[in-house]
CSV table of C-alpha atoms and ligand atoms in Angstrom, one decimal:
chain,number,residue,atom,x,y,z
A,1,UNK,CA,1.3,-16.5,82.5
A,2,UNK,CA,1.8,-18.3,85.2
A,3,UNK,CA,2.9,-22.1,83.6
A,4,UNK,CA,1.6,-25.2,85.5
A,5,UNK,CA,5.2,-27.3,84.6
A,6,UNK,CA,5.0,-31.0,84.6
A,7,UNK,CA,7.2,-33.5,85.5
A,8,UNK,CA,6.5,-37.5,83.7
A,9,UNK,CA,7.9,-40.6,85.4
A,10,UNK,CA,7.7,-43.6,83.1
A,11,UNK,CA,8.2,-43.1,79.7
A,12,UNK,CA,6.8,-46.3,78.0
A,13,UNK,CA,3.5,-46.3,75.9
A,14,UNK,CA,1.7,-44.1,77.9
A,15,UNK,CA,4.4,-41.7,79.0
A,16,UNK,CA,5.2,-39.8,75.0
A,17,UNK,CA,1.0,-39.6,75.6
A,18,UNK,CA,1.1,-37.7,78.1
A,19,UNK,CA,4.1,-35.2,77.1
A,20,UNK,CA,2.0,-34.4,73.6
A,21,UNK,CA,-1.6,-33.4,75.9
A,22,UNK,CA,0.8,-31.5,78.5
A,23,UNK,CA,1.8,-30.0,75.4
A,24,UNK,CA,-1.4,-29.5,74.0
A,25,UNK,CA,-2.6,-26.7,76.9
A,26,UNK,CA,-1.6,-23.8,76.2
A,27,UNK,CA,-0.9,-23.4,80.5
A,28,UNK,CA,1.2,-26.6,80.5
A,29,UNK,CA,4.6,-27.3,79.8
A,30,UNK,CA,6.9,-30.4,80.0
A,31,UNK,CA,10.1,-29.5,81.9
A,32,UNK,CA,11.3,-33.0,82.1
A,33,UNK,CA,11.4,-37.2,81.9
A,34,UNK,CA,12.6,-39.8,83.6
A,35,UNK,CA,12.4,-43.6,83.6
A,36,UNK,CA,14.9,-46.1,84.9
A,37,UNK,CA,16.1,-47.7,81.7
A,38,UNK,CA,18.0,-44.7,80.3
A,39,UNK,CA,17.5,-45.9,77.0
A,40,UNK,CA,13.8,-45.4,77.9
A,41,UNK,CA,14.0,-41.7,79.9
A,42,UNK,CA,16.7,-40.3,76.8
A,43,UNK,CA,14.9,-41.4,73.9
A,44,UNK,CA,11.9,-39.2,75.6
A,45,UNK,CA,13.7,-36.9,76.9
A,46,UNK,CA,15.4,-36.0,73.5
A,47,UNK,CA,12.3,-36.1,71.3
A,48,UNK,CA,10.1,-33.0,73.3
A,49,UNK,CA,13.7,-31.5,74.1
A,50,UNK,CA,13.7,-31.6,78.1
A,51,UNK,CA,16.2,-32.5,80.5
A,52,UNK,CA,16.1,-36.3,81.3
A,53,UNK,CA,16.5,-38.4,83.9
A,54,UNK,CA,17.2,-42.3,85.9
A,55,UNK,CA,17.6,-40.7,89.2
A,56,UNK,CA,14.2,-40.4,90.1
A,57,UNK,CA,14.1,-38.5,92.9
A,58,UNK,CA,16.6,-36.5,91.0
A,59,UNK,CA,13.4,-34.7,89.5
A,60,UNK,CA,11.6,-35.3,92.1
A,61,UNK,CA,13.3,-32.9,93.8
A,62,UNK,CA,13.2,-30.1,91.3
A,63,UNK,CA,11.2,-27.1,92.3
A,64,UNK,CA,11.0,-26.3,88.5
A,65,UNK,CA,8.1,-29.1,88.7
A,66,UNK,CA,4.6,-28.7,90.0
A,67,UNK,CA,2.9,-32.3,88.8
A,68,UNK,CA,3.9,-35.3,88.3
A,69,UNK,CA,2.6,-37.7,86.2
A,70,UNK,CA,3.2,-41.2,87.2
A,71,UNK,CA,3.1,-44.2,84.1
A,72,UNK,CA,5.2,-46.3,85.8
A,73,UNK,CA,3.7,-50.0,85.7
A,74,UNK,CA,0.7,-50.0,87.7
A,75,UNK,CA,2.3,-51.8,91.1
A,76,UNK,CA,4.9,-49.5,91.1
A,77,UNK,CA,2.8,-46.2,91.2
A,78,UNK,CA,2.7,-46.3,95.2
A,79,UNK,CA,6.9,-46.3,95.7
A,80,UNK,CA,6.8,-43.0,93.6
A,81,UNK,CA,3.6,-41.1,94.4
A,82,UNK,CA,4.5,-41.3,98.0
A,83,UNK,CA,7.5,-39.9,97.7
A,84,UNK,CA,6.2,-37.5,95.1
A,85,UNK,CA,3.9,-36.3,97.7
A,86,UNK,CA,6.5,-36.0,100.3
A,87,UNK,CA,8.1,-33.7,97.5
A,88,UNK,CA,5.0,-31.2,97.8
A,89,UNK,CA,4.4,-32.6,93.9
A,90,UNK,CA,0.9,-32.7,92.8
A,91,UNK,CA,0.3,-35.7,91.6
A,92,UNK,CA,-1.7,-37.2,88.5
A,93,UNK,CA,-1.8,-41.4,88.3
A,94,UNK,CA,-2.6,-43.2,85.3
A,95,UNK,CA,-4.8,-45.9,85.9
A,96,UNK,CA,-5.2,-48.1,88.2
A,97,UNK,CA,-4.6,-46.0,90.6
A,98,UNK,CA,-3.0,-49.7,93.1
A,99,UNK,CA,-3.4,-53.1,92.4
A,100,UNK,CA,-4.2,-53.5,96.0
A,101,UNK,CA,-7.4,-51.2,98.1
A,102,UNK,CA,-3.7,-50.9,100.6
A,103,UNK,CA,-1.5,-49.3,98.5
A,104,UNK,CA,-4.4,-47.0,97.0
A,105,UNK,CA,-5.1,-45.9,100.6
A,106,UNK,CA,-1.3,-44.9,101.1
A,107,UNK,CA,-1.1,-42.1,98.1
A,108,UNK,CA,-4.0,-41.4,99.6
A,109,UNK,CA,-3.2,-40.2,102.4
A,110,UNK,CA,0.6,-38.9,101.9
A,111,UNK,CA,-1.7,-36.5,99.2
A,112,UNK,CA,-3.7,-35.2,101.8
A,113,UNK,CA,-1.1,-35.2,104.3
A,114,UNK,CA,1.1,-33.0,101.9
A,115,UNK,CA,-1.9,-30.8,100.6
A,116,UNK,CA,-1.5,-32.3,97.2
A,117,UNK,CA,-3.6,-32.9,94.4
A,118,UNK,CA,-4.5,-36.3,93.7
A,119,UNK,CA,-5.4,-37.5,90.2
A,120,UNK,CA,-6.7,-41.1,88.2
A,121,UNK,CA,-6.4,-41.1,85.2
A,122,UNK,CA,-10.1,-42.0,83.2
A,123,UNK,CA,-9.9,-40.2,80.5
A,124,UNK,CA,-13.4,-42.1,79.0
A,125,UNK,CA,-15.3,-40.4,81.5
A,126,UNK,CA,-14.0,-36.6,79.8
A,127,UNK,CA,-15.3,-37.9,76.4
A,128,UNK,CA,-18.3,-36.1,74.2
A,129,UNK,CA,-20.5,-39.2,74.5
A,130,UNK,CA,-19.4,-40.4,77.9
A,131,UNK,CA,-20.8,-36.9,78.9
A,132,UNK,CA,-23.6,-36.3,77.4
A,133,UNK,CA,-25.1,-39.2,78.6
A,134,UNK,CA,-24.1,-38.1,83.0
A,135,UNK,CA,-26.1,-34.6,80.7
A,136,UNK,CA,-28.3,-36.5,80.9
A,137,UNK,CA,-28.9,-39.3,84.1
A,138,UNK,CA,-28.3,-35.9,86.7
A,139,UNK,CA,-31.3,-34.8,83.8
A,140,UNK,CA,-33.5,-38.0,85.6
A,141,UNK,CA,-33.7,-38.3,82.3
A,142,UNK,CA,-33.0,-42.4,82.5
A,143,UNK,CA,-36.2,-42.6,85.2
A,144,UNK,CA,-34.8,-45.5,86.9
A,145,UNK,CA,-32.1,-46.9,86.6
A,146,UNK,CA,-32.9,-50.9,86.1
A,147,UNK,CA,-29.7,-52.7,84.6
A,148,UNK,CA,-26.0,-51.2,83.3
A,149,UNK,CA,-23.5,-53.4,81.6
A,150,UNK,CA,-20.2,-52.4,80.5
A,151,UNK,CA,-18.4,-54.7,78.5
A,152,UNK,CA,-14.2,-54.6,76.8
A,153,UNK,CA,-14.4,-57.3,74.0
A,154,UNK,CA,-11.1,-57.6,72.7
A,155,UNK,CA,-7.8,-58.7,72.3
A,156,UNK,CA,-3.8,-58.5,72.8
A,157,UNK,CA,-2.2,-60.5,71.3
A,158,UNK,CA,1.1,-63.4,72.9
A,159,UNK,CA,3.6,-60.7,71.7
A,160,UNK,CA,1.5,-58.0,73.6
A,161,UNK,CA,1.7,-59.8,77.1
A,162,UNK,CA,5.2,-60.7,76.2
A,163,UNK,CA,6.5,-57.6,74.9
A,164,UNK,CA,7.1,-56.0,79.0
A,165,UNK,CA,7.6,-58.3,82.3
A,166,UNK,CA,5.1,-57.4,84.5
A,167,UNK,CA,2.0,-57.9,82.0
A,168,UNK,CA,-0.3,-60.4,83.2
A,169,UNK,CA,1.5,-60.0,86.1
A,170,UNK,CA,-0.1,-60.5,89.4
A,171,UNK,CA,2.9,-57.8,91.1
A,172,UNK,CA,2.8,-55.2,89.0
A,173,UNK,CA,-0.5,-55.8,86.9
A,174,UNK,CA,-1.9,-56.6,89.3
A,175,UNK,CA,-4.7,-58.1,87.1
A,176,UNK,CA,-5.3,-58.8,83.4
A,177,UNK,CA,-8.7,-58.1,80.8
A,178,UNK,CA,-10.1,-56.4,84.0
A,179,UNK,CA,-7.5,-54.5,85.9
A,180,UNK,CA,-5.6,-53.3,83.1
A,181,UNK,CA,-7.7,-53.4,80.0
A,182,UNK,CA,-11.5,-53.2,81.6
A,183,UNK,CA,-10.5,-50.6,84.3
A,184,UNK,CA,-12.0,-47.8,82.0
A,185,UNK,CA,-16.3,-49.5,81.8
A,186,UNK,CA,-15.8,-50.7,85.6
A,187,UNK,CA,-15.2,-47.0,86.6
A,188,UNK,CA,-17.7,-45.7,83.9
A,189,UNK,CA,-20.2,-48.2,85.5
A,190,UNK,CA,-19.9,-47.1,88.8
A,191,UNK,CA,-20.0,-43.5,88.2
A,192,UNK,CA,-23.0,-43.6,86.3
A,193,UNK,CA,-25.0,-46.8,88.2
A,194,UNK,CA,-23.2,-45.8,91.8
A,195,UNK,CA,-21.7,-48.1,94.3
A,196,UNK,CA,-21.8,-52.0,94.1
A,197,UNK,CA,-23.7,-53.6,97.1
A,198,UNK,CA,-22.4,-57.4,95.8
A,199,UNK,CA,-21.5,-58.9,92.7
A,200,UNK,CA,-20.8,-63.2,92.0
A,201,UNK,CA,-17.9,-64.1,89.1
A,202,UNK,CA,-15.8,-66.4,87.3
A,203,UNK,CA,-12.6,-65.0,85.8
A,204,UNK,CA,-10.2,-67.8,83.5
A,205,UNK,CA,-7.3,-67.2,81.0
A,206,UNK,CA,-8.1,-69.3,78.4
A,207,UNK,CA,-6.5,-67.5,75.8
A,208,UNK,CA,-2.2,-66.7,76.6
A,209,UNK,CA,0.6,-68.3,78.0
A,210,UNK,CA,3.0,-67.5,80.0
A,211,UNK,CA,0.7,-64.8,81.6
A,212,UNK,CA,-0.6,-65.6,85.8
A,213,UNK,CA,-3.9,-63.0,85.0
A,214,UNK,CA,-7.4,-63.2,84.0
A,215,UNK,CA,-7.9,-62.8,79.4
A,216,UNK,CA,-11.9,-63.5,79.7
A,217,UNK,CA,-14.3,-62.5,82.8
A,218,UNK,CA,-17.8,-61.5,84.0
A,219,UNK,CA,-19.5,-60.4,87.0
A,220,UNK,CA,-22.6,-60.2,87.6
A,221,UNK,CA,-23.6,-57.1,90.1
A,222,UNK,CA,-26.2,-55.2,92.2
A,223,UNK,CA,-26.1,-51.5,93.3
A,224,UNK,CA,-26.6,-50.3,96.3
A,225,UNK,CA,-29.6,-48.9,94.3
A,226,UNK,CA,-31.1,-52.1,93.5
A,227,UNK,CA,-30.2,-52.4,90.0
A,228,UNK,CA,-28.4,-54.6,88.8
A,229,UNK,CA,-25.2,-54.6,86.0
A,230,UNK,CA,-23.0,-56.9,84.6
A,231,UNK,CA,-19.2,-57.2,83.2
A,232,UNK,CA,-17.6,-58.5,80.6
A,233,UNK,CA,-13.9,-58.1,80.2
A,234,UNK,CA,-11.4,-60.1,77.7
A,235,UNK,CA,-8.3,-59.7,76.1
A,236,UNK,CA,-8.8,-63.3,74.2
A,237,UNK,CA,-11.5,-61.9,71.6
A,238,UNK,CA,-10.6,-62.4,68.8
A,239,UNK,CA,-11.1,-59.6,66.6
A,240,UNK,CA,-11.2,-57.3,68.9
A,241,UNK,CA,-14.5,-55.3,69.4
A,242,UNK,CA,-15.7,-52.4,70.7
A,243,UNK,CA,-16.0,-52.0,74.2
A,244,UNK,CA,-19.2,-50.7,74.9
A,245,UNK,CA,-21.6,-49.6,77.8
A,246,UNK,CA,-25.4,-50.0,78.1
A,247,UNK,CA,-27.4,-48.0,80.0
A,248,UNK,CA,-31.6,-49.0,81.0
A,249,UNK,CA,-33.5,-47.1,82.8
A,250,UNK,CA,-37.3,-47.0,83.1
A,251,UNK,CA,-38.0,-43.8,81.6
A,252,UNK,CA,-35.2,-44.1,78.6
A,253,UNK,CA,-32.2,-45.9,77.7
A,254,UNK,CA,-28.2,-45.7,75.7
A,255,UNK,CA,-25.1,-47.3,74.2
A,256,UNK,CA,-22.0,-45.9,74.1
A,257,UNK,CA,-19.9,-48.0,71.6
A,258,UNK,CA,-15.9,-46.8,72.8
A,259,UNK,CA,-17.6,-43.5,74.2
A,260,UNK,CA,-19.7,-42.3,70.8
A,261,UNK,CA,-23.7,-43.2,71.5
A,262,UNK,CA,-24.7,-45.4,69.2
A,263,UNK,CA,-28.3,-45.7,70.7
A,264,UNK,CA,-30.4,-43.0,72.9
A,265,UNK,CA,-34.0,-43.4,73.4
A,266,UNK,CA,-36.1,-42.2,76.2
A,267,UNK,CA,-39.5,-41.8,76.6
A,268,UNK,CA,-39.3,-38.1,77.0
A,269,UNK,CA,-37.2,-36.7,73.7
A,270,UNK,CA,-36.1,-32.9,73.3
A,271,UNK,CA,-34.4,-31.5,70.4
A,272,UNK,CA,-31.7,-32.0,71.7
A,273,UNK,CA,-32.5,-35.8,71.9
A,274,UNK,CA,-32.8,-35.7,68.3
A,275,UNK,CA,-30.1,-33.7,67.3
A,276,UNK,CA,-28.0,-36.9,69.7
A,277,UNK,CA,-29.9,-39.1,67.7
A,278,UNK,CA,-29.1,-38.5,64.3
A,279,UNK,CA,-25.5,-37.7,64.7
A,280,UNK,CA,-26.0,-41.8,66.2
A,281,UNK,CA,-26.1,-43.5,63.1
A,282,UNK,CA,-22.6,-41.1,62.0
A,283,UNK,CA,-20.8,-42.7,64.8
A,284,UNK,CA,-21.3,-46.7,64.8
A,285,UNK,CA,-18.2,-48.7,65.6
A,286,UNK,CA,-15.5,-49.4,64.9
A,287,UNK,CA,-13.4,-51.5,66.7
A,288,UNK,CA,-11.1,-49.7,67.4
A,289,UNK,CA,-8.6,-49.9,70.8
A,290,UNK,CA,-10.3,-53.5,69.6
A,291,UNK,CA,-6.3,-54.9,69.6
A,292,UNK,CA,-2.6,-52.8,69.9
A,293,UNK,CA,-1.9,-51.4,73.8
A,294,UNK,CA,-2.5,-47.7,72.2
A,295,UNK,CA,-5.2,-48.4,69.2
A,296,UNK,CA,-8.5,-46.4,70.7
A,297,UNK,CA,-6.7,-44.2,72.6
A,298,UNK,CA,-5.9,-40.2,71.9
A,299,UNK,CA,-4.1,-38.0,73.7
A,300,UNK,CA,-7.4,-35.4,73.7
A,301,UNK,CA,-9.3,-37.3,76.7
A,302,UNK,CA,-6.0,-36.8,78.6
A,303,UNK,CA,-6.0,-33.4,77.4
A,304,UNK,CA,-9.3,-32.9,79.3
A,305,UNK,CA,-8.8,-34.5,82.2
A,306,UNK,CA,-5.2,-32.5,82.7
A,307,UNK,CA,-7.1,-29.8,81.9
A,308,UNK,CA,-9.4,-30.0,84.9
A,309,UNK,CA,-6.8,-31.1,87.0
A,310,UNK,CA,-5.3,-27.3,86.8
A,311,UNK,CA,-8.4,-26.1,86.9
A,312,UNK,CA,-8.7,-28.2,90.9
A,313,UNK,CA,-5.3,-26.6,91.4
A,314,UNK,CA,-6.6,-23.0,90.6
A,315,UNK,CA,-9.5,-23.1,91.9
A,316,UNK,CA,-8.6,-25.0,95.4
A,317,UNK,CA,-11.2,-27.6,94.3
A,318,UNK,CA,-11.2,-31.8,94.0
A,319,UNK,CA,-10.6,-32.9,90.4
A,320,UNK,CA,-13.6,-35.1,88.7
A,321,UNK,CA,-11.5,-38.3,89.3
A,322,UNK,CA,-9.4,-37.9,92.7
A,323,UNK,CA,-7.8,-40.8,94.5
A,324,UNK,CA,-11.2,-41.7,96.9
A,325,UNK,CA,-13.1,-41.6,93.3
A,326,UNK,CA,-10.4,-43.7,91.7
A,327,UNK,CA,-9.8,-46.7,94.4
A,328,UNK,CA,-13.8,-47.8,93.5
A,329,UNK,CA,-13.0,-49.8,89.9
A,330,UNK,CA,-10.2,-50.8,91.7
A,331,UNK,CA,-12.6,-52.3,94.4
A,332,UNK,CA,-14.4,-53.5,92.2
A,333,UNK,CA,-12.1,-55.1,90.5
A,334,UNK,CA,-10.8,-57.3,93.7
A,335,UNK,CA,-14.1,-57.7,94.3
A,336,UNK,CA,-14.2,-60.1,91.1
A,337,UNK,CA,-10.6,-62.0,91.9
A,338,UNK,CA,-12.1,-62.0,95.0
A,339,UNK,CA,-15.6,-63.8,94.2
A,340,UNK,CA,-14.0,-66.2,91.4
A,341,UNK,CA,-11.4,-67.5,93.8
A,342,UNK,CA,-13.7,-68.4,96.4
A,343,UNK,CA,-17.0,-69.5,94.6
A,344,UNK,CA,-18.6,-67.1,95.8
A,345,UNK,CA,-20.8,-64.0,96.1
A,346,UNK,CA,-18.7,-61.2,98.2
A,347,UNK,CA,-20.3,-58.1,100.2
A,348,UNK,CA,-19.2,-54.1,99.5
A,349,UNK,CA,-17.0,-53.2,101.0
A,350,UNK,CA,-14.2,-55.7,100.4
A,351,UNK,CA,-12.4,-57.6,102.9
B,401,LIG,N1,-5.1,-44.0,80.2
B,401,LIG,C1,-4.8,-45.2,79.1
B,401,LIG,O1,-5.4,-45.8,78.5
B,401,LIG,C2,-3.5,-46.5,79.4
B,401,LIG,C3,-3.3,-47.0,78.5
B,401,LIG,C4,-2.1,-47.5,78.7
B,401,LIG,C5,-1.3,-48.1,79.9
B,401,LIG,N2,-2.0,-47.2,80.5
B,401,LIG,C6,-1.0,-47.3,82.1
B,401,LIG,O2,0.5,-46.6,82.0
B,401,LIG,C7,0.5,-47.7,83.0
B,401,LIG,C8,2.4,-47.9,82.3
B,401,LIG,O3,1.3,-48.8,81.3
B,401,LIG,P1,2.1,-49.1,79.4
B,401,LIG,O4,1.9,-49.4,78.6
B,401,LIG,O5,3.4,-47.3,79.8
B,401,LIG,O6,3.8,-49.1,80.5
B,401,LIG,P2,5.5,-49.7,79.5
B,401,LIG,O7,5.8,-50.6,80.1
B,401,LIG,O8,5.8,-49.5,78.8
B,401,LIG,O9,5.8,-48.0,80.5
B,401,LIG,C9,6.3,-47.7,81.9
B,401,LIG,C10,7.6,-47.6,82.3
B,401,LIG,O10,7.6,-47.2,83.1
B,401,LIG,C11,9.6,-47.9,83.2
B,401,LIG,N3,9.8,-48.2,84.5
B,401,LIG,C12,9.3,-49.3,85.4
B,401,LIG,N4,9.7,-48.7,86.2
B,401,LIG,C13,10.1,-47.4,87.6
B,401,LIG,C14,10.2,-47.0,88.3
B,401,LIG,N5,10.8,-47.8,89.2
B,401,LIG,N6,10.9,-45.3,88.0
B,401,LIG,C15,10.8,-45.2,86.7
B,401,LIG,N7,10.3,-45.7,85.6
B,401,LIG,C16,9.7,-47.1,85.5
B,401,LIG,C17,9.2,-48.7,82.7
B,401,LIG,O11,10.8,-49.0,82.1
B,401,LIG,C18,9.0,-48.7,81.4
B,401,LIG,O12,9.2,-47.2,80.2
B,401,LIG,C19,0.0,-48.8,83.4
B,401,LIG,O13,-0.5,-48.5,84.6
B,401,LIG,C20,-0.5,-48.8,82.4
B,401,LIG,O14,-2.0,-49.4,83.2
B,401,LIG,C21,-3.3,-46.0,80.8
């Protein structure tokens, strides 16, 4: 079997999650990793028994690497993704794709111009609960969508923000509770409800020091379909609660907590719906993901998404979350920041 050969750039918190996910796929092989901090690169290289580099270009020039996973701070993604595309490597970018739309567009263009695939990690899309919801949506079971709510009421300690200089900065994190933590549910909300027409938002920095960005945010949304929505993003909600997606339509509604279905009610229910309802009670809320950088993550989501990416290369198709898809949540969050700053409604596409 010809294996797809991977290199990981950025060996911090999330880099090893990619390594474990890659190693859980029989068709994938982890070849090398790179980090500008020698100790990080060496530690990860030794842990996985792979080559390690401190010069990112050395990794990009290797002919035995097909795909690079870019796990560096969010605002540095473009600086690595564009050279990676030029070196002919397919790219799996962590979320957010980048922190400005200009930089997102540069990455998307570089990937298209160089004929490489670009995927953006939104592992929640691959969870069983979200997939079940999308199937029901595609069958029209919700009727007309009227309201969608996405909320992340998490807690991050001051130590979390102090643990790496880039966290909570505009230049490298690109935002706070929304751009870093809540972006997963922002992506899900727009995937389910469709494009945003306009929104109005407030943001606040209420529970932390020494950061520039918001730790608390709320937005009211009007979707192009006419449906309404809201987004709540917090890293200030001690001790932290389950992230939630709530979808309401004229013929049904569903609530997901930590991507598990906890409410499932439809005007027309079949055997499958009954099974889903029976399962829901066993999966009631645990506040997973609520209070640390990696709590709530499981490599299964990454594994499924990396598998989807490999399939896209094999079939010369688009991965589920390509660059254009990955850009959408960034635009919504930037729209929220713009509205909060200007204290007025923002219409999409944003300027
Ligand atoms: N999908 C998820 O659920 C999830 C979870 C956590 C983090 N992330 C994303 O992953 C990215 C990294 O987050 P993290 O928590 O692992 O951060 P981190 O600070 O723990 O790790 C980042 C690593 O990148 C290295 N680095 C910095 N600049 C570099 C460069 N130019 N070239 C190579 N390496 C460089 C740093 O030395 C560090 O080791 C962020 O964009 C974050 O949003 C995603």
